[in-house]
Short mmCIF file of C-alpha atoms and ligand atoms in Angstrom, two decimals:
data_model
loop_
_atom_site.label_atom_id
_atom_site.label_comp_id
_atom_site.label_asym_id
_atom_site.label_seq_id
_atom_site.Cartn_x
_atom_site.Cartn_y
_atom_site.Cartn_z
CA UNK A 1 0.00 0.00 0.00
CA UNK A 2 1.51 3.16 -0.56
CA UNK A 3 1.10 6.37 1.24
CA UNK A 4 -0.93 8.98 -0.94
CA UNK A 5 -4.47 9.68 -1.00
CA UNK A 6 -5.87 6.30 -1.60
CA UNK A 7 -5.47 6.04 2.77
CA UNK A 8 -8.07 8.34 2.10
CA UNK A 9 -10.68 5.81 1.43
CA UNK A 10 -9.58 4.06 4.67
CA UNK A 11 -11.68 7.28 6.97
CA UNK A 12 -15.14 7.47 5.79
CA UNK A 13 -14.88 9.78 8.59
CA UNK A 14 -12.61 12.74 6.32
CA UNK A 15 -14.95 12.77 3.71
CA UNK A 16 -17.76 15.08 5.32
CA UNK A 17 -18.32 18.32 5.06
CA UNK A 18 -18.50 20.95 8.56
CA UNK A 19 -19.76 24.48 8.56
CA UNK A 20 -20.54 23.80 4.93
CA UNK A 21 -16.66 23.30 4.18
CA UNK A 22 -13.94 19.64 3.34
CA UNK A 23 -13.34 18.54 6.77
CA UNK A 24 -9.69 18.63 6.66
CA UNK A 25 -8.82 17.49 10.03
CA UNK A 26 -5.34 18.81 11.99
CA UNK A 27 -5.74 17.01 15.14
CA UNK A 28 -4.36 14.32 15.49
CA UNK A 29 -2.00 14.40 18.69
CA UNK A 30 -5.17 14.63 19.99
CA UNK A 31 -6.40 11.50 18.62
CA UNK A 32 -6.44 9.95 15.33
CA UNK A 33 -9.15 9.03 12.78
CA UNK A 34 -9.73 4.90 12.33
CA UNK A 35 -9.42 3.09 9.72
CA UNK A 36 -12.59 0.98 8.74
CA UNK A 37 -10.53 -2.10 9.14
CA UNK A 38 -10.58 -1.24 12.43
CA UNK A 39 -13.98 -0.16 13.13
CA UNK A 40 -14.91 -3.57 11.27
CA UNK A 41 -12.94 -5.77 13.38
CA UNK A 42 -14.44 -4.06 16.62
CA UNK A 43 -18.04 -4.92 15.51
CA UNK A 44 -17.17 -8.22 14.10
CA UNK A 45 -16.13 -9.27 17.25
CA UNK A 46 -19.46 -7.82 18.85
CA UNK A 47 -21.15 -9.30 16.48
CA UNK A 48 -19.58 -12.86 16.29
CA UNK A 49 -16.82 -13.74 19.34
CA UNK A 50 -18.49 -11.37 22.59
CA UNK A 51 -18.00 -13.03 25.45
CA UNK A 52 -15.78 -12.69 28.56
CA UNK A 53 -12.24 -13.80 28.26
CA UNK A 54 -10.36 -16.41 30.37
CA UNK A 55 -12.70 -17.64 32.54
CA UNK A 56 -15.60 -19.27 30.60
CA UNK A 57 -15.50 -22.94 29.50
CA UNK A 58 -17.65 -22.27 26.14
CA UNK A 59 -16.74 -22.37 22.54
CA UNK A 60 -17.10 -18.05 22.41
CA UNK A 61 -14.83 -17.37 25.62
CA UNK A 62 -12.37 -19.52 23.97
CA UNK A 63 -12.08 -17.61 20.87
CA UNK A 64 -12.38 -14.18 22.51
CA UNK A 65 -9.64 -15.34 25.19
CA UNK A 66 -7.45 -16.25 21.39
CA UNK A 67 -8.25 -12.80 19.97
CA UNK A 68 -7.16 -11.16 23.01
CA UNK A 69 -4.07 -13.03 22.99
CA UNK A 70 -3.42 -12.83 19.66
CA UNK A 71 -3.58 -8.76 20.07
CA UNK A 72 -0.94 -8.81 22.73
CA UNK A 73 1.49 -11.03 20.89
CA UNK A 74 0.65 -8.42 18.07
CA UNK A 75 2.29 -5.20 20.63
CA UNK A 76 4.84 -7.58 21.79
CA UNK A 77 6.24 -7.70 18.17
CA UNK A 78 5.52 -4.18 17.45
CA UNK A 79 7.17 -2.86 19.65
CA UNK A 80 9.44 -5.51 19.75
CA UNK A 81 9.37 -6.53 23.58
CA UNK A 82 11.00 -9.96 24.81
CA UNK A 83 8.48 -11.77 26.15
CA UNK A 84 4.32 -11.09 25.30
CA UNK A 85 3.82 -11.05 29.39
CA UNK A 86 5.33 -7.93 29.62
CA UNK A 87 2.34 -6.37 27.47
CA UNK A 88 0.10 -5.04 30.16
CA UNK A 89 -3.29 -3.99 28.50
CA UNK A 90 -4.41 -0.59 30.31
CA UNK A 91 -6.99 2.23 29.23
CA UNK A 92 -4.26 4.37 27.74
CA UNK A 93 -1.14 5.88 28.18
CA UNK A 94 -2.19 8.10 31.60
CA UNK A 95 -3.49 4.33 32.98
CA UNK A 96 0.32 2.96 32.12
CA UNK A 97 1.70 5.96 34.23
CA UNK A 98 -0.26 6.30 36.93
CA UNK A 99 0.10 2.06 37.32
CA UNK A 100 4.08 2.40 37.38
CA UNK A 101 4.02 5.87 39.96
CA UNK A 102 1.60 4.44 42.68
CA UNK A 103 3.08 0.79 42.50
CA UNK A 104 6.55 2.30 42.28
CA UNK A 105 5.75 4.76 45.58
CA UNK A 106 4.47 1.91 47.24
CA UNK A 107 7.64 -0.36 46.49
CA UNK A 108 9.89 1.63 45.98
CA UNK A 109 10.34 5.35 46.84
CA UNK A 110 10.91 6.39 49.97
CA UNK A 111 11.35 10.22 52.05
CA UNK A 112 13.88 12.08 50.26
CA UNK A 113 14.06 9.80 47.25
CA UNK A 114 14.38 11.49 44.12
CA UNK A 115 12.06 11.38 40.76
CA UNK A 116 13.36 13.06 37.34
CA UNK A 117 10.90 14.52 34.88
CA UNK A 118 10.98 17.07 32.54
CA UNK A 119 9.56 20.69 31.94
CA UNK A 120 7.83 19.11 28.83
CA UNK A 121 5.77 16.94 30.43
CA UNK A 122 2.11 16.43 29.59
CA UNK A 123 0.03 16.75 33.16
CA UNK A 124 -0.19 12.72 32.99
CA UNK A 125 3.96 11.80 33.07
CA UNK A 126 3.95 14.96 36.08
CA UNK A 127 0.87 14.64 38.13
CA UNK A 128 1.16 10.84 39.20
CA UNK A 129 4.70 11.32 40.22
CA UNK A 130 3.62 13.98 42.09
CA UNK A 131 0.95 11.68 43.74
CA UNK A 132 3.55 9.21 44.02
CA UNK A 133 5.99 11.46 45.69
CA UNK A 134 3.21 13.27 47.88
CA UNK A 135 2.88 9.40 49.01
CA UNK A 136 6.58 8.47 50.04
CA UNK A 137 7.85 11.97 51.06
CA UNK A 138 9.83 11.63 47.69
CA UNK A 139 10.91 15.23 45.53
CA UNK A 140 10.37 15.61 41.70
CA UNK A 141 13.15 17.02 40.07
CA UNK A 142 12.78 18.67 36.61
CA UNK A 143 15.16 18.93 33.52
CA UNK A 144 15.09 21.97 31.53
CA UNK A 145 14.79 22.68 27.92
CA UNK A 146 16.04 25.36 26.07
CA UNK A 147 14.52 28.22 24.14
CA UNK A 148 14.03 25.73 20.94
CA UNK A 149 12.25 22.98 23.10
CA UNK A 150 15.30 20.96 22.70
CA UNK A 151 16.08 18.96 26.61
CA UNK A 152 19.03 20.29 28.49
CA UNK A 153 20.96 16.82 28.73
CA UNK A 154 23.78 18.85 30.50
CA UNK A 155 20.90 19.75 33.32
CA UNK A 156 19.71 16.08 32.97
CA UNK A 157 22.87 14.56 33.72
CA UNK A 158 23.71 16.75 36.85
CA UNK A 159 20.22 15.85 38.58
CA UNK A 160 21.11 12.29 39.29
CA UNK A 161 22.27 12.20 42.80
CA UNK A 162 21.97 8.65 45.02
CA UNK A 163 18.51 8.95 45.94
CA UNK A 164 17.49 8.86 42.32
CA UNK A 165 14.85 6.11 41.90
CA UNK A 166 13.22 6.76 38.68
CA UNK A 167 13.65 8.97 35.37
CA UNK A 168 9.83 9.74 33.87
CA UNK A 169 10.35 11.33 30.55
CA UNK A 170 8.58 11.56 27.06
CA UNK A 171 9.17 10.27 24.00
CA UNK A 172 8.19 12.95 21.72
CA UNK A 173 6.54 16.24 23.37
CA UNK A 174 3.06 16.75 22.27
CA UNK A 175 3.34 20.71 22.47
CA UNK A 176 6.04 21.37 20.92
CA UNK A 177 6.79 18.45 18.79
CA UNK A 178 10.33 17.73 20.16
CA UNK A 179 11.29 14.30 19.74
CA UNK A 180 13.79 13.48 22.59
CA UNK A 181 17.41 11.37 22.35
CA UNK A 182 15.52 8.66 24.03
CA UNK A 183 18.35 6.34 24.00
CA UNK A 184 20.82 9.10 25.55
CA UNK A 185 18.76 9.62 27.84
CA UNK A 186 18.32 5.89 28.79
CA UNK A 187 21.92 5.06 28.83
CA UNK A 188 22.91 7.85 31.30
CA UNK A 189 20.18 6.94 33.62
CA UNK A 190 21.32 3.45 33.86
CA UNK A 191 24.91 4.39 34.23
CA UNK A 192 23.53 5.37 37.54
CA UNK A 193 20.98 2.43 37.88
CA UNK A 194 18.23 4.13 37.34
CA UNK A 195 15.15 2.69 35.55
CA UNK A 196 13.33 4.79 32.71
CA UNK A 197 10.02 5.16 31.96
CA UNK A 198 9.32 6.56 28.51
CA UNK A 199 5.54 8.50 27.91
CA UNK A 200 5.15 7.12 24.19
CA UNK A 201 1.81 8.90 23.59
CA UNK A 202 2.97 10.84 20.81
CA UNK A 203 5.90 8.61 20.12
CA UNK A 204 4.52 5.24 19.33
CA UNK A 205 2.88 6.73 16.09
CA UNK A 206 5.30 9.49 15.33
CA UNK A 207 8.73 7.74 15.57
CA UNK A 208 8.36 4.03 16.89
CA UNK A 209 10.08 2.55 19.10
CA UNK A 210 11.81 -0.84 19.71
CA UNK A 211 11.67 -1.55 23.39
CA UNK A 212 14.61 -3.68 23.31
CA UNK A 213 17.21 -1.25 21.23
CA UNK A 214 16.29 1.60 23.66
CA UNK A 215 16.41 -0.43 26.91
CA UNK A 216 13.95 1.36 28.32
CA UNK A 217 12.10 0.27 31.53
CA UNK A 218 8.78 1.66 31.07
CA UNK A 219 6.79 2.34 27.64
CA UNK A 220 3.51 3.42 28.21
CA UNK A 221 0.97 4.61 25.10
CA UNK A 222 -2.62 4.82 23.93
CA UNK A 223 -4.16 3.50 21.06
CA UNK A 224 -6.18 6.00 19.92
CA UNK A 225 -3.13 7.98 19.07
CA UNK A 226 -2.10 5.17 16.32
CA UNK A 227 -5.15 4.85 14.70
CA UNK A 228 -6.90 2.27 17.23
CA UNK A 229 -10.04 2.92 19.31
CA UNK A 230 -10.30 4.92 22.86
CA UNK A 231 -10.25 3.25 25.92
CA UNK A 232 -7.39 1.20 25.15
CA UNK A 233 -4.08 1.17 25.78
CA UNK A 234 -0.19 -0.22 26.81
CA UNK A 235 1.87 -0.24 29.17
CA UNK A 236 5.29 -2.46 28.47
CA UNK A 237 7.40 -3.15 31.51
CA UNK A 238 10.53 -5.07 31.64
CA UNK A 239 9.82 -8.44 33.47
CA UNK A 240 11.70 -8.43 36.61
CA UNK A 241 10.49 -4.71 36.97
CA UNK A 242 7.04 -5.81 36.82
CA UNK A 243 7.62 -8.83 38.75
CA UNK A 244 8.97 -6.74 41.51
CA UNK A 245 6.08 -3.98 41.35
CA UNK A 246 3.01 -5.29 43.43
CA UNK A 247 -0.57 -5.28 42.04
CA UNK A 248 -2.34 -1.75 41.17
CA UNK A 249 -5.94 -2.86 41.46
CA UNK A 250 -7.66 -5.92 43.05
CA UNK A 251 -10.01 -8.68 41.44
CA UNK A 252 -10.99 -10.27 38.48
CA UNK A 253 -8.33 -11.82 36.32
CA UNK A 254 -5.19 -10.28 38.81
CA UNK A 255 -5.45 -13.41 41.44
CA UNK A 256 -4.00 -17.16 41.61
CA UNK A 257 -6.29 -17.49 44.94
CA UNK A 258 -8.23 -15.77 47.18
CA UNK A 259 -8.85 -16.50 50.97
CA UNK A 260 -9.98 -13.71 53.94
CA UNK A 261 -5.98 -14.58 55.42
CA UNK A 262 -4.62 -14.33 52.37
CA UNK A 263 -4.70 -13.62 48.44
CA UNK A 264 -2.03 -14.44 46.61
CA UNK A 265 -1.48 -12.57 42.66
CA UNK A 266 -1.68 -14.11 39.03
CA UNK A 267 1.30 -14.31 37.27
CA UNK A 268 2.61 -11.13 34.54
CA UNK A 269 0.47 -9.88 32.39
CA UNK A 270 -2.70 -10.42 34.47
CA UNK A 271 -1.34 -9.48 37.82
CA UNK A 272 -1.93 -6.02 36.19
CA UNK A 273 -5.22 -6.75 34.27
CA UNK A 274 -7.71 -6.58 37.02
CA UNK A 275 -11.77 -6.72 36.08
CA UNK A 276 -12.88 -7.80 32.39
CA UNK A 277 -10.72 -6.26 29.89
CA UNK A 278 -11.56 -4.33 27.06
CA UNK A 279 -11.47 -7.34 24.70
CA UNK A 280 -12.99 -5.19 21.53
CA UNK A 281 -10.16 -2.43 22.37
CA UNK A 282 -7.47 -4.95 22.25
CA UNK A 283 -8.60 -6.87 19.26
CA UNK A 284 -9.01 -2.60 17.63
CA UNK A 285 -5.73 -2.03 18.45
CA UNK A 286 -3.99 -5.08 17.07
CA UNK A 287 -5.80 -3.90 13.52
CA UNK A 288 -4.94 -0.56 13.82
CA UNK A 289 -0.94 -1.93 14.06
CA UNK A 290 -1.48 -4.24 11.46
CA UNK A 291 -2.85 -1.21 9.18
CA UNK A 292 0.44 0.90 10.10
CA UNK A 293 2.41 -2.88 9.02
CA UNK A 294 0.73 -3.15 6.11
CA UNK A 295 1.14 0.89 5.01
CA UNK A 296 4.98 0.98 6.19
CA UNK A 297 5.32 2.13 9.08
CA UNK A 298 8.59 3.91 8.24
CA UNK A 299 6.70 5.17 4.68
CA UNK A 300 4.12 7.01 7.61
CA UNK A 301 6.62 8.75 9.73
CA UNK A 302 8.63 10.27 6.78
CA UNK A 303 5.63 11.00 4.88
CA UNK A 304 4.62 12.85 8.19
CA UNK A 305 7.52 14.70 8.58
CA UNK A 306 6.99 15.67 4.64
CA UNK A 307 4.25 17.15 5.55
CA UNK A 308 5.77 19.52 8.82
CA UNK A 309 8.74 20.54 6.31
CA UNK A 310 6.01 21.51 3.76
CA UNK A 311 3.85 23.04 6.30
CA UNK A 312 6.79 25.28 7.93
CA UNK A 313 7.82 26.19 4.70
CA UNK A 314 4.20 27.29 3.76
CA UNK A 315 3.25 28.90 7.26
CA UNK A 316 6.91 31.26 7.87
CA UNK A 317 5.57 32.91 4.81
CA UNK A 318 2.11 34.31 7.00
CA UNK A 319 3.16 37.58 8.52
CA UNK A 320 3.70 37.66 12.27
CA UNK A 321 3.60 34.10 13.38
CA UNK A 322 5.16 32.54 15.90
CA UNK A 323 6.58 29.04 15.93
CA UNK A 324 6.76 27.56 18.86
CA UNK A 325 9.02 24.48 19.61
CA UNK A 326 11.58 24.54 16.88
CA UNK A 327 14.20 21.59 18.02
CA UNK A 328 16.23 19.81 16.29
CA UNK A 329 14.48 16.49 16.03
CA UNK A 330 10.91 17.12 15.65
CA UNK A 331 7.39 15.40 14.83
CA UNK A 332 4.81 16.43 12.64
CA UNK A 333 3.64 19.15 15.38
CA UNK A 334 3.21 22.46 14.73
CA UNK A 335 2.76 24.84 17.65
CA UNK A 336 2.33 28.54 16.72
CA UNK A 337 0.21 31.74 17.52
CA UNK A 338 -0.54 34.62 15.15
CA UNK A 339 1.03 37.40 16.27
CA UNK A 340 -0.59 38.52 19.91
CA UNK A 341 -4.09 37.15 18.99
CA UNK A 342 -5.17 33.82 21.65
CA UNK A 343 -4.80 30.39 20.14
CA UNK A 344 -8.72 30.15 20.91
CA UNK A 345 -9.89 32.45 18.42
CA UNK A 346 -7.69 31.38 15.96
CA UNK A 347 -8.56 27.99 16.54
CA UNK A 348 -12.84 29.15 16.54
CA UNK A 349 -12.00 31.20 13.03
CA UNK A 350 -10.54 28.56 10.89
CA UNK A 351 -13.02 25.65 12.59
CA UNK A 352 -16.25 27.76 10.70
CA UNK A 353 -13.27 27.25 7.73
CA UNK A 354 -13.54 23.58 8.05
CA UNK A 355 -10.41 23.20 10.01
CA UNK A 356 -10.03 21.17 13.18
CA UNK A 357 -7.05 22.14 15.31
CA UNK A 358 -6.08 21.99 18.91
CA UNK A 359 -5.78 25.06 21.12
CA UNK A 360 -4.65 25.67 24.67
CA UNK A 361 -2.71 24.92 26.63
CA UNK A 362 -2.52 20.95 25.68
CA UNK A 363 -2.00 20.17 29.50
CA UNK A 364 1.46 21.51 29.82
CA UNK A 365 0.70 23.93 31.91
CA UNK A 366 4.19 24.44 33.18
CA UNK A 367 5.39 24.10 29.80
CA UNK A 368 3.36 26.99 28.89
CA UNK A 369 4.21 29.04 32.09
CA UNK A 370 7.98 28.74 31.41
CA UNK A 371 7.42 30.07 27.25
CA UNK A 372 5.14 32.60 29.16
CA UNK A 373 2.42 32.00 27.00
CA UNK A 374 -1.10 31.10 27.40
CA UNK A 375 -1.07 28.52 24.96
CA UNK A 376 -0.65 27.84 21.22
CA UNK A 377 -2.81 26.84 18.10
CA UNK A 378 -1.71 22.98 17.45
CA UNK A 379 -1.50 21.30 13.79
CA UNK A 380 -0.54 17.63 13.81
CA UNK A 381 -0.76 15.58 11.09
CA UNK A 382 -1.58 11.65 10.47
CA UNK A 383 -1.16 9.71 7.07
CA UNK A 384 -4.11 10.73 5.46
CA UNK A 385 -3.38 14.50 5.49
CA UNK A 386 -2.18 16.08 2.00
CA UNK A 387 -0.25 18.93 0.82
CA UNK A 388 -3.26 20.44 -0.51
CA UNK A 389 -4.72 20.39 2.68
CA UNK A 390 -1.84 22.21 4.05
CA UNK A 391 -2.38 24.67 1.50
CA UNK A 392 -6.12 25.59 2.34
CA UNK A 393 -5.21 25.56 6.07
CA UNK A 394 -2.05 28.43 5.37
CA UNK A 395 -4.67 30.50 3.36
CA UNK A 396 -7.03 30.00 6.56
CA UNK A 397 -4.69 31.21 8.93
CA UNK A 398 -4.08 34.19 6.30
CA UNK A 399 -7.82 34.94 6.33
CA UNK A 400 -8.06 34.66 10.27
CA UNK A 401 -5.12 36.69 11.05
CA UNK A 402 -6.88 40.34 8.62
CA UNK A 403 -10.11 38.90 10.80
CA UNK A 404 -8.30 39.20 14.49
CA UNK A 405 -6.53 42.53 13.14
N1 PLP B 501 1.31 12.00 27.26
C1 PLP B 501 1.34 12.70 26.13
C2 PLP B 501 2.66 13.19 25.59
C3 PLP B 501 0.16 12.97 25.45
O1 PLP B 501 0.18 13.67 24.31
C4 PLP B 501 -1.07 12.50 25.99
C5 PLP B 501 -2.35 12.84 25.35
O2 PLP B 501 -2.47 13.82 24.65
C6 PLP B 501 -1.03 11.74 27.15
C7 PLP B 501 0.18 11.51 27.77
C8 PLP B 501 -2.27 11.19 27.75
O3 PLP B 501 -2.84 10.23 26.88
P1 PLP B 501 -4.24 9.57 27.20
O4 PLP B 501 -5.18 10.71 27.48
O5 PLP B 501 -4.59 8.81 25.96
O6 PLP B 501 -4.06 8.69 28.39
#
């Protein structure tokens, strides 16, 4: 399959009109559009295989409990992880972090400890460590970034002392676009025997990653980012880091046995799969990877970053704008405001245009604090965007920015 605009067909979804104009549709860090083979393979399974996984004796349960299965050995090899148990099915990537901070507090942090994150964090890599740290009298440390958005990996390698437990950092920033050095930053933290977690939210559609080659800890992301539905999502953990981490919630699928003295826990994955999965999610999500497979996955994230060279090219041109987040390694994330005008009535101008964007403050808040800004207008782009969409979208921003003047 090649990338061009036979995806297209792929998202019945892009082909409607709003406010009377093309629905050309710029927001995809948000989420992503589906592809219909993956809105068909959720209601086939409603409609043939529903029934509860695991448990049941019957000829359904059995093939449900093989889809489900089949899905995680499906992320195992996408991602390219060691063994399929340490594919931990969660709502999404804020599930994934908030499971590693509270089990990690509880295990392992203790007063004075010390947690690194960055000042490019979305609220869900910051807020759970702060939880976690509120929890076991631990202190969040944060690494800088310079005026581009590029990390300070001078400032990251100074804040590792000997009470540093745990590095919390994302892939690829979903403000301002910045894709970090990942594998730098992996190998330094383990040079002081630190484990890394890695936010992938952005990352798993926008770069990729291979688990193993980074030798990262933690990998956490959502589906619905990479083209699968909501409500599902991964968390990959090393094994003897997940074997060491005790249960996040109790019941269902998470137990061996269960007595009033004592309960002891199901073995990896399902010591972290507590209640009835979302079976349909899964069995989404394992189409929406085989649809990036099938496409190239590589073929997407070049023809993505086509499309934020064209776009950058296009939008400099616009008097007065202001890029924001202009590192050296970046994803197909445009952050910008015209001139002194707020991102929200940009944003409200070129939606009655046809054009969905993001504006705000995309929960970075301290992000947003340190650029002293209020926020920014957000393009991101997915497979099925165009040039020529690109094109209308500049001439939008044109037409809002003699509107706001
Ligand atoms: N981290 C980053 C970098 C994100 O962009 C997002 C969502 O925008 C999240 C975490 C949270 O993802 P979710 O809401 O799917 O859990």
């Amino acid at each position: 399959m090649n990338v061009d605009e036979k995806i297209r067909q792929f998202f019945p979804i892009l082909s409607q009109q709003v406010h009377g104009k093309p629905l050309i549709y710029l927001d995809n860090a948000a989420t992503t559009q589906k592809p219909i083979t993956v809105t068909d393979a959720v209601s086939d399974y409603y409609e043939t295989i529903n029934s509860n996984v695991h448990r049941g004796a019957h000829y359904l349960s059995t093939l449900a409990t093989e889809a489900y299965e089949k899905a995680r050995i499906q992320v195992q090899k996408f991602i390219n992880a060691k063994y399929s148990h340490e594919i931990i099915f969660t709502r999404g990537t804020t599930e994934g972090i908030n499971l590693v901070a509270a089990t990690f507090a509880q295990k392992m942090l203790k007063a004075d400890d010390e947690v690194i994150v960055s000042r490019m964090e979305h609220h869900s890599n910051i807020v759970p460590w702060q939880l976690a740290c509120e929890k076991s009298g631990a202190v969040l440390k944060v690494v800088g970034i310079d005026q581009n958005g590029d990390l300070l990996l001078d400032d990251y390698q100074q804040l590792f002392t000997k009470k540093t437990k745990i590095v919390a950092i994302t892939h690829t920033s979903n403000s301002l676009g910045t894709i970090n050095p990942i594998k730098q930053i992996v190998d330094i933290a383990h040079q002081h025997q630190v484990p890394v977690l890695l936010d992938g939210a952005q990352g798993i559609k926008s770069c990729g990653i291979d688990v193993q080659a980074v030798d990262c800890d933690f990998y956490c992301f959502s589906g619905h980012k990479i083209y699968a539905p909501m409500g599902i999502g991964v968390l990959y953990g090393k094994e003897h880091w997940l074997e060491q981490l005790p249960p996040y919630q109790g019941g269902g699928e998470m137990i061996k046995h269960v007595s009033f003295e004592k309960t002891t826990f199901n073995d990896l994955p399902f010591k972290f799969e507590a209640g009835t999965p979302n079976v349909a999610g899964a069995i989404g999500l394992q189409h929406a990877l085989q649809f990036v497979e099938e496409v190239g996955h590589q073929q997407m994230i070049d023809y993505e970053k086509e499309l934020l060279r064209y776009a950058v090219e296009q939008m400099k041109e616009i008097e007065n704008i202001r890029l924001i987040g202009t590192a050296k390694e970046k994803s197909a994330i445009i952050s910008f405001l015209l001139g002194n005008h707020h991102p929200a009535d940009t944003g409200t101008l070129i939606d009655f245009m046809g054009i969905a964007v993001r504006t705000g403050h995309h929960c970075t808040q301290p992000l947003m604090d340190y650029l002293n800004i209020p926020g920014t207008v957000r393009a991101s782009f997915a497979v099925y965007n165009t040039k020529k969409e690109i094109d209308v979208f500049v001439k939008a921003l044109c037409s809002a920015q003699n509107m706001l003047d």
